[in-house]
GROMACS .gro file of C-alpha atoms in nm:
model
  382
    1MET     CA    1  -4.236  -1.643 -11.974
    2LEU     CA    2  -4.335  -1.278 -11.959
    3ALA     CA    3  -4.268  -1.054 -12.255
    4SER     CA    4  -4.125  -0.805 -12.010
    5THR     CA    5  -3.815  -1.018 -11.976
    6ALA     CA    6  -3.713  -0.853 -12.305
    7VAL     CA    7  -3.599  -0.565 -12.087
    8THR     CA    8  -3.265  -0.630 -11.929
    9ALA     CA    9  -3.244  -0.654 -11.554
   10ALA     CA   10  -3.024  -0.348 -11.549
   11SER     CA   11  -3.267  -0.130 -11.746
   12ARG     CA   12  -3.559  -0.261 -11.540
   13GLY     CA   13  -3.390  -0.160 -11.217
   14LYS     CA   14  -3.299   0.182 -11.357
   15VAL     CA   15  -3.648   0.256 -11.486
   16ARG     CA   16  -3.814   0.134 -11.169
   17SER     CA   17  -3.586   0.340 -10.946
   18LEU     CA   18  -3.681   0.651 -11.138
   19VAL     CA   19  -4.056   0.617 -11.121
   20SER     CA   20  -4.084   0.460 -10.780
   21LEU     CA   21  -4.121   0.636 -10.452
   22SER     CA   22  -3.858   0.398 -10.312
   23ARG     CA   23  -3.588   0.649 -10.409
   24ARG     CA   24  -3.542   0.719 -10.034
   25LEU     CA   25  -3.806   0.994 -10.015
   26SER     CA   26  -3.756   1.218  -9.716
   27THR     CA   27  -3.578   0.967  -9.498
   28SER     CA   28  -3.207   0.930  -9.449
   29GLN     CA   29  -3.232   0.550  -9.470
   30PRO     CA   30  -2.957   0.405  -9.691
   31ALA     CA   31  -3.079   0.258 -10.018
   32SER     CA   32  -3.002  -0.091 -10.139
   33PRO     CA   33  -2.832  -0.127 -10.482
   34ASN     CA   34  -3.167  -0.173 -10.666
   35GLY     CA   35  -3.303   0.152 -10.527
   36ASP     CA   36  -3.517   0.007 -10.250
   37PRO     CA   37  -3.485   0.143  -9.897
   38GLU     CA   38  -3.368  -0.108  -9.644
   39ASN     CA   39  -3.678  -0.034  -9.436
   40PRO     CA   40  -3.975   0.073  -9.650
   41ALA     CA   41  -4.197   0.103  -9.345
   42LEU     CA   42  -4.015   0.421  -9.253
   43LEU     CA   43  -4.154   0.586  -9.564
   44LEU     CA   44  -4.512   0.570  -9.441
   45ASP     CA   45  -4.668   0.899  -9.346
   46ILE     CA   46  -4.776   0.775  -9.003
   47ALA     CA   47  -4.551   0.489  -8.893
   48GLN     CA   48  -4.699   0.209  -8.687
   49PRO     CA   49  -4.572   0.190  -8.329
   50GLU     CA   50  -4.294  -0.064  -8.284
   51GLU     CA   51  -4.114  -0.142  -7.965
   52GLY     CA   52  -3.771   0.016  -7.956
   53ARG     CA   53  -3.821   0.250  -8.250
   54GLN     CA   54  -3.909   0.618  -8.226
   55LEU     CA   55  -4.191   0.738  -8.450
   56ARG     CA   56  -4.123   0.999  -8.715
   57PRO     CA   57  -4.300   1.323  -8.641
   58ARG     CA   58  -4.611   1.407  -8.846
   59LYS     CA   59  -4.541   1.636  -9.137
   60ASP     CA   60  -4.713   1.968  -9.182
   61PRO     CA   61  -5.007   1.877  -9.416
   62SER     CA   62  -4.941   2.183  -9.637
   63ASN     CA   63  -4.587   2.053  -9.705
   64ARG     CA   64  -4.710   1.710  -9.820
   65SER     CA   65  -4.824   1.609 -10.161
   66VAL     CA   66  -5.071   1.376 -10.333
   67LEU     CA   67  -5.025   1.245 -10.685
   68LEU     CA   68  -5.325   1.159 -10.907
   69PHE     CA   69  -5.289   0.950 -11.223
   70PRO     CA   70  -5.544   0.973 -11.506
   71GLY     CA   71  -5.709   0.690 -11.697
   72GLN     CA   72  -5.829   0.600 -12.042
   73GLY     CA   73  -5.993   0.889 -12.224
   74SER     CA   74  -5.734   1.148 -12.133
   75GLN     CA   75  -5.500   1.056 -12.420
   76PHE     CA   76  -5.436   1.284 -12.719
   77VAL     CA   77  -5.190   1.297 -13.009
   78GLY     CA   78  -4.885   1.495 -12.906
   79MET     CA   79  -4.877   1.391 -12.542
   80GLY     CA   80  -4.528   1.327 -12.410
   81ARG     CA   81  -4.359   1.577 -12.639
   82GLY     CA   82  -4.287   1.807 -12.347
   83LEU     CA   83  -4.126   1.531 -12.142
   84LEU     CA   84  -3.853   1.395 -12.366
   85LYS     CA   85  -3.592   1.647 -12.242
   86TYR     CA   86  -3.613   1.515 -11.888
   87PRO     CA   87  -3.381   1.243 -11.758
   88ASN     CA   88  -3.478   0.879 -11.826
   89VAL     CA   89  -3.799   0.949 -12.020
   90LYS     CA   90  -3.656   0.826 -12.349
   91GLU     CA   91  -3.533   0.515 -12.174
   92MET     CA   92  -3.887   0.452 -12.047
   93PHE     CA   93  -4.027   0.465 -12.396
   94THR     CA   94  -3.745   0.244 -12.524
   95ALA     CA   95  -3.836  -0.015 -12.259
   96ALA     CA   96  -4.201   0.020 -12.353
   97ARG     CA   97  -4.121  -0.057 -12.719
   98LYS     CA   98  -3.957  -0.383 -12.618
   99ILE     CA   99  -4.247  -0.484 -12.388
  100LEU     CA  100  -4.530  -0.383 -12.620
  101GLY     CA  101  -4.373  -0.473 -12.953
  102TYR     CA  102  -4.452  -0.143 -13.122
  103ASP     CA  103  -4.328   0.219 -13.110
  104LEU     CA  104  -4.539   0.374 -12.834
  105LEU     CA  105  -4.352   0.702 -12.844
  106SER     CA  106  -4.425   0.755 -13.214
  107LEU     CA  107  -4.793   0.670 -13.155
  108CYS     CA  108  -4.815   0.921 -12.873
  109LEU     CA  109  -4.640   1.200 -13.063
  110GLU     CA  110  -4.769   1.145 -13.417
  111GLY     CA  111  -5.078   0.923 -13.395
  112PRO     CA  112  -5.273   0.838 -13.600
  113GLU     CA  113  -5.545   0.936 -13.353
  114ARG     CA  114  -5.771   0.641 -13.444
  115GLU     CA  115  -5.494   0.403 -13.336
  116LEU     CA  116  -5.411   0.593 -13.016
  117MET     CA  117  -5.783   0.589 -12.920
  118LYS     CA  118  -5.799   0.209 -12.930
  119THR     CA  119  -5.810   0.047 -12.586
  120VAL     CA  120  -5.510  -0.175 -12.661
  121HIS     CA  121  -5.295   0.132 -12.731
  122CYS     CA  122  -5.430   0.414 -12.516
  123GLN     CA  123  -5.401   0.233 -12.184
  124PRO     CA  124  -5.021   0.168 -12.217
  125ALA     CA  125  -4.984   0.521 -12.361
  126VAL     CA  126  -5.151   0.692 -12.065
  127PHE     CA  127  -4.961   0.466 -11.821
  128VAL     CA  128  -4.616   0.547 -11.962
  129THR     CA  129  -4.682   0.915 -12.024
  130SER     CA  130  -4.808   0.961 -11.667
  131LEU     CA  131  -4.498   0.805 -11.519
  132ALA     CA  132  -4.286   1.016 -11.756
  133ALA     CA  133  -4.463   1.319 -11.604
  134VAL     CA  134  -4.330   1.202 -11.264
  135GLU     CA  135  -3.976   1.252 -11.401
  136ARG     CA  136  -4.061   1.609 -11.497
  137LEU     CA  137  -4.202   1.680 -11.149
  138ASN     CA  138  -3.898   1.514 -10.988
  139HIS     CA  139  -3.672   1.741 -11.199
  140GLU     CA  140  -3.860   2.063 -11.140
  141ASN     CA  141  -3.989   2.008 -10.788
  142PRO     CA  142  -3.815   1.715 -10.618
  143LYS     CA  143  -3.964   1.805 -10.281
  144ALA     CA  144  -4.310   1.718 -10.418
  145ILE     CA  145  -4.183   1.367 -10.483
  146GLU     CA  146  -4.002   1.340 -10.153
  147MET     CA  147  -4.297   1.458  -9.948
  148CYS     CA  148  -4.562   1.254 -10.130
  149VAL     CA  149  -4.778   1.064  -9.882
  150ALA     CA  150  -5.063   0.933 -10.100
  151ALA     CA  151  -5.146   0.844 -10.460
  152ALA     CA  152  -5.449   0.726 -10.658
  153GLY     CA  153  -5.515   0.646 -11.019
  154PHE     CA  154  -5.834   0.636 -11.226
  155SER     CA  155  -5.884   0.289 -11.371
  156VAL     CA  156  -5.560   0.207 -11.560
  157GLY     CA  157  -5.405   0.500 -11.374
  158GLU     CA  158  -5.406   0.283 -11.067
  159PHE     CA  159  -5.118   0.082 -11.214
  160ALA     CA  160  -4.912   0.398 -11.248
  161ALA     CA  161  -4.990   0.493 -10.890
  162LEU     CA  162  -4.874   0.148 -10.774
  163VAL     CA  163  -4.548   0.172 -10.970
  164PHE     CA  164  -4.484   0.514 -10.817
  165SER     CA  165  -4.547   0.367 -10.474
  166GLY     CA  166  -4.293   0.092 -10.519
  167SER     CA  167  -4.562  -0.180 -10.527
  168MET     CA  168  -4.476  -0.291 -10.883
  169ASN     CA  169  -4.186  -0.228 -11.114
  170PHE     CA  170  -4.230  -0.041 -11.440
  171ALA     CA  171  -4.173  -0.332 -11.679
  172ASP     CA  172  -4.401  -0.578 -11.501
  173ALA     CA  173  -4.678  -0.325 -11.455
  174LEU     CA  174  -4.662  -0.217 -11.819
  175TYR     CA  175  -4.688  -0.584 -11.929
  176ALA     CA  176  -4.990  -0.630 -11.701
  177VAL     CA  177  -5.143  -0.314 -11.851
  178LYS     CA  178  -5.082  -0.459 -12.198
  179VAL     CA  179  -5.261  -0.786 -12.108
  180ARG     CA  180  -5.543  -0.592 -11.940
  181ALA     CA  181  -5.598  -0.367 -12.236
  182GLU     CA  182  -5.603  -0.655 -12.484
  183ALA     CA  183  -5.848  -0.851 -12.269
  184MET     CA  184  -6.077  -0.551 -12.229
  185GLN     CA  185  -6.070  -0.488 -12.602
  186LYS     CA  186  -6.176  -0.851 -12.668
  187ALA     CA  187  -6.449  -0.829 -12.405
  188SER     CA  188  -6.578  -0.509 -12.573
  189GLU     CA  189  -6.613  -0.683 -12.903
  190LEU     CA  190  -6.849  -0.953 -12.769
  191VAL     CA  191  -7.162  -0.731 -12.761
  192PRO     CA  192  -7.242  -0.373 -12.863
  193SER     CA  193  -7.187  -0.170 -12.548
  194GLY     CA  194  -7.049   0.160 -12.428
  195MET     CA  195  -7.039   0.426 -12.156
  196LEU     CA  196  -7.259   0.732 -12.104
  197SER     CA  197  -7.143   1.035 -11.904
  198ILE     CA  198  -7.423   1.196 -11.712
  199ILE     CA  199  -7.465   1.513 -11.510
  200GLY     CA  200  -7.789   1.469 -11.325
  201LYS     CA  201  -8.026   1.692 -11.130
  202PRO     CA  202  -8.053   1.643 -10.754
  203GLN     CA  203  -8.363   1.426 -10.793
  204ALA     CA  204  -8.202   1.188 -11.042
  205GLN     CA  205  -8.205   0.825 -10.930
  206TYR     CA  206  -7.929   0.652 -11.126
  207LYS     CA  207  -7.979   0.295 -11.009
  208TYR     CA  208  -8.354   0.313 -11.081
  209ALA     CA  209  -8.278   0.455 -11.421
  210CYS     CA  210  -8.054   0.151 -11.486
  211VAL     CA  211  -8.339  -0.084 -11.380
  212GLN     CA  212  -8.571   0.083 -11.627
  213ALA     CA  213  -8.311   0.060 -11.903
  214LYS     CA  214  -8.265  -0.313 -11.839
  215GLU     CA  215  -8.637  -0.371 -11.850
  216HIS     CA  216  -8.639  -0.196 -12.189
  217CYS     CA  217  -8.360  -0.426 -12.311
  218LYS     CA  218  -8.550  -0.738 -12.202
  219LYS     CA  219  -8.842  -0.622 -12.414
  220LEU     CA  220  -8.603  -0.609 -12.706
  221GLY     CA  221  -8.503  -0.970 -12.645
  222ILE     CA  222  -8.177  -0.919 -12.460
  223GLU     CA  223  -8.176  -1.199 -12.203
  224GLU     CA  224  -7.927  -1.068 -11.944
  225PRO     CA  225  -7.895  -0.694 -12.007
  226VAL     CA  226  -7.623  -0.500 -11.833
  227CYS     CA  227  -7.666  -0.135 -11.724
  228SER     CA  228  -7.502  -0.002 -11.413
  229VAL     CA  229  -7.306   0.293 -11.271
  230ALA     CA  230  -6.948   0.247 -11.381
  231ASN     CA  231  -6.791   0.564 -11.248
  232TYR     CA  232  -6.881   0.778 -10.947
  233LEU     CA  233  -6.711   1.107 -11.040
  234PHE     CA  234  -6.854   1.386 -10.828
  235PRO     CA  235  -7.191   1.485 -10.676
  236ASP     CA  236  -7.449   1.431 -10.956
  237GLY     CA  237  -7.174   1.322 -11.192
  238ARG     CA  238  -7.188   0.961 -11.301
  239VAL     CA  239  -7.089   0.736 -11.592
  240ILE     CA  240  -7.335   0.458 -11.668
  241ALA     CA  241  -7.224   0.164 -11.882
  242GLY     CA  242  -7.385  -0.136 -12.038
  243HIS     CA  243  -7.553  -0.265 -12.351
  244GLN     CA  244  -7.582  -0.001 -12.619
  245GLN     CA  245  -7.961  -0.038 -12.628
  246ALA     CA  246  -7.974   0.053 -12.257
  247LEU     CA  247  -7.767   0.364 -12.311
  248ASP     CA  248  -7.990   0.464 -12.604
  249PHE     CA  249  -8.290   0.431 -12.372
  250LEU     CA  250  -8.126   0.654 -12.107
  251GLN     CA  251  -8.050   0.924 -12.366
  252GLN     CA  252  -8.398   0.914 -12.518
  253ASN     CA  253  -8.557   0.945 -12.173
  254ALA     CA  254  -8.305   1.186 -12.017
  255ARG     CA  255  -8.562   1.449 -11.928
  256GLN     CA  256  -8.794   1.208 -11.745
  257LEU     CA  257  -8.497   1.060 -11.563
  258HIS     CA  258  -8.384   1.408 -11.449
  259PHE     CA  259  -8.055   1.394 -11.638
  260GLY     CA  260  -7.927   1.741 -11.716
  261ARG     CA  261  -7.665   1.638 -11.970
  262THR     CA  262  -7.567   1.309 -12.131
  263LYS     CA  263  -7.270   1.231 -12.358
  264LEU     CA  264  -7.148   0.901 -12.501
  265LEU     CA  265  -6.782   0.848 -12.424
  266PRO     CA  266  -6.536   0.757 -12.704
  267VAL     CA  267  -6.456   0.411 -12.565
  268SER     CA  268  -6.509   0.067 -12.711
  269GLY     CA  269  -6.709  -0.103 -12.437
  270ALA     CA  270  -6.879  -0.105 -12.100
  271PHE     CA  271  -6.576  -0.090 -11.874
  272HIS     CA  272  -6.619  -0.155 -11.503
  273THR     CA  273  -6.935  -0.364 -11.550
  274GLU     CA  274  -7.018  -0.735 -11.573
  275LEU     CA  275  -6.951  -0.719 -11.948
  276MET     CA  276  -6.577  -0.713 -11.861
  277ALA     CA  277  -6.598  -1.048 -11.681
  278SER     CA  278  -6.414  -1.231 -11.955
  279ALA     CA  279  -6.113  -0.994 -11.907
  280ALA     CA  280  -6.070  -1.087 -11.540
  281GLU     CA  281  -5.891  -1.420 -11.578
  282PRO     CA  282  -5.611  -1.297 -11.815
  283LEU     CA  283  -5.539  -1.010 -11.573
  284ARG     CA  284  -5.556  -1.244 -11.271
  285GLU     CA  285  -5.308  -1.475 -11.441
  286VAL     CA  286  -5.054  -1.206 -11.530
  287LEU     CA  287  -5.072  -1.057 -11.178
  288ARG     CA  288  -4.984  -1.402 -11.045
  289GLN     CA  289  -4.663  -1.397 -11.252
  290VAL     CA  290  -4.532  -1.052 -11.161
  291GLU     CA  291  -4.384  -0.936 -10.835
  292VAL     CA  292  -4.615  -0.724 -10.624
  293ARG     CA  293  -4.519  -0.565 -10.297
  294ALA     CA  294  -4.706  -0.364 -10.033
  295PRO     CA  295  -4.710   0.002 -10.135
  296GLU     CA  296  -4.468   0.226  -9.951
  297ILE     CA  297  -4.715   0.513  -9.934
  298ARG     CA  298  -5.093   0.518  -9.927
  299VAL     CA  299  -5.240   0.407 -10.257
  300HIS     CA  300  -5.621   0.408 -10.275
  301SER     CA  301  -5.820   0.141 -10.460
  302ASN     CA  302  -6.088   0.233 -10.714
  303VAL     CA  303  -6.307  -0.050 -10.582
  304ASP     CA  304  -6.385   0.112 -10.246
  305GLY     CA  305  -6.156   0.413 -10.202
  306LYS     CA  306  -5.962   0.240  -9.924
  307ARG     CA  307  -5.586   0.207  -9.911
  308TYR     CA  308  -5.407  -0.104 -10.026
  309MET     CA  309  -5.277  -0.308  -9.736
  310ASN     CA  310  -5.058  -0.581  -9.883
  311GLU     CA  311  -4.959  -0.756 -10.205
  312LYS     CA  312  -5.257  -0.999 -10.194
  313HIS     CA  313  -5.493  -0.704 -10.155
  314VAL     CA  314  -5.334  -0.534 -10.459
  315ARG     CA  315  -5.374  -0.837 -10.680
  316ARG     CA  316  -5.732  -0.904 -10.569
  317GLN     CA  317  -5.855  -0.546 -10.608
  318LEU     CA  318  -5.696  -0.486 -10.947
  319VAL     CA  319  -5.892  -0.782 -11.089
  320LYS     CA  320  -6.212  -0.683 -10.907
  321GLN     CA  321  -6.177  -0.330 -11.046
  322LEU     CA  322  -6.249  -0.455 -11.402
  323VAL     CA  323  -6.609  -0.542 -11.316
  324SER     CA  324  -6.667  -0.290 -11.033
  325PRO     CA  325  -6.749   0.079 -11.053
  326VAL     CA  326  -6.466   0.329 -11.013
  327LYS     CA  327  -6.553   0.504 -10.687
  328TRP     CA  328  -6.349   0.814 -10.759
  329GLU     CA  329  -6.567   1.053 -10.559
  330GLN     CA  330  -6.539   0.827 -10.256
  331THR     CA  331  -6.163   0.795 -10.312
  332LEU     CA  332  -6.121   1.174 -10.307
  333HIS     CA  333  -6.318   1.192  -9.981
  334GLU     CA  334  -6.086   0.930  -9.829
  335ILE     CA  335  -5.771   1.115  -9.940
  336TYR     CA  336  -5.876   1.464  -9.838
  337GLU     CA  337  -6.080   1.400  -9.525
  338ARG     CA  338  -5.934   1.602  -9.239
  339LEU     CA  339  -6.020   1.793  -8.924
  340GLN     CA  340  -6.174   2.135  -8.939
  341GLY     CA  341  -5.903   2.391  -9.003
  342GLU     CA  342  -5.633   2.137  -9.100
  343GLN     CA  343  -5.433   2.231  -9.409
  344PHE     CA  344  -5.466   2.046  -9.740
  345PRO     CA  345  -5.171   1.890  -9.922
  346GLN     CA  346  -5.051   1.992 -10.264
  347THR     CA  347  -5.211   1.784 -10.537
  348PHE     CA  348  -5.043   1.706 -10.871
  349GLU     CA  349  -5.219   1.550 -11.166
  350MET     CA  350  -4.964   1.340 -11.350
  351GLY     CA  351  -5.026   1.276 -11.719
  352PRO     CA  352  -5.249   1.387 -12.008
  353GLY     CA  353  -5.561   1.591 -11.953
  354LYS     CA  354  -5.697   1.774 -11.653
  355GLN     CA  355  -6.009   1.566 -11.585
  356LEU     CA  356  -5.900   1.461 -11.238
  357GLY     CA  357  -5.849   1.826 -11.145
  358ALA     CA  358  -6.198   1.907 -11.266
  359THR     CA  359  -6.347   1.630 -11.052
  360LEU     CA  360  -6.145   1.745 -10.750
  361HIS     CA  361  -6.282   2.096 -10.798
  362LYS     CA  362  -6.637   1.960 -10.788
  363CYS     CA  363  -6.572   1.733 -10.489
  364ASN     CA  364  -6.356   1.952 -10.271
  365ARG     CA  365  -6.287   2.315 -10.366
  366LYS     CA  366  -6.061   2.375 -10.068
  367ALA     CA  367  -5.833   2.086 -10.172
  368PHE     CA  368  -5.844   2.213 -10.531
  369THR     CA  369  -5.679   2.544 -10.431
  370ASN     CA  370  -5.351   2.348 -10.397
  371TYR     CA  371  -5.391   2.159 -10.731
  372ALA     CA  372  -5.148   2.171 -11.021
  373HIS     CA  373  -5.124   1.982 -11.348
  374VAL     CA  374  -4.786   1.855 -11.468
  375GLN     CA  375  -4.779   1.932 -11.839
  376VAL     CA  376  -4.699   1.654 -12.086
  377THR     CA  377  -4.680   1.868 -12.399
  378ALA     CA  378  -4.423   2.114 -12.534
  379HIS     CA  379  -4.677   2.397 -12.515
  380GLU     CA  380  -4.828   2.508 -12.188
  381ASP     CA  381  -5.160   2.590 -12.353
  382GLN     CA  382  -5.247   2.224 -12.415
   0.00000   0.00000   0.00000
């Protein structure tokens, strides 16, 4: 039995209806009692032709919106303080306390920072805070919610994007995030490993650099070294993850490898590599237990940047994501690809930090002109 059953059915439905796009969006379709539209297919940006039904006209791209949800590493003590005055946010944190078994709100607001930074805590914290930011946007700019046609999330942020799309409910998704974070933490503790952020020069060859780093590890006696690109962020922006000895080699040989800047990330392990393989089965099992539906808007997968098609696709890709690189640069190209002269949608970054805005700026400056960050603090200067 899932721990998420600690949340009553009534509170589940209430929370889900608040953070899911299934709150009728821009259609006049009547909603069912649990907040779902009777015909979710009508919420798609471009409806598929069906005999006997007239297609909705295409919306003006400049009036549409895209929501981006951040991942681990964006968290900081104090996040969420600026969201508590908005409807239903306190209820979300109350539900989270029942599911997680600890006071997530207190951890977000007061820390201590060393606890918030732990994988087991920061992933649920970023997930809940990001969806709480949706409530702020819905209060201040409901049209941005109604006219949203696509969403994407970075790593754990993908779960928030799926909740927003109506693919998963809040309680089930948070429990899956809890299981995922715990499994990733355990996998991280098996061998010394980490992640290295790199801004390379045009001649940098990242995969070849990884081959060299693995050869170095073999000389040190590591039998099956892991070193691979874990995040594709923007042109010449990568995160490489693997055994700590491999990352040490890359930093020590940065100049020869044509790396302009390297920085170790404050994470506990080599996420999105083979070293996370032991975390796959716990996540696969929990995803079997929870209800998953086809997203009601486009949600793009980290694995290949393509949109999720159905519930089986969602379950399969979320597990595969653990051991596959986050193809964020490719995802942004998929979302913002358009004909010459066609307008770009508004983009909102939901949750702590502005890292996704920074990557959008480097990938597509025209799309970035319509970017905004939804603040999660009490002070606008955070």
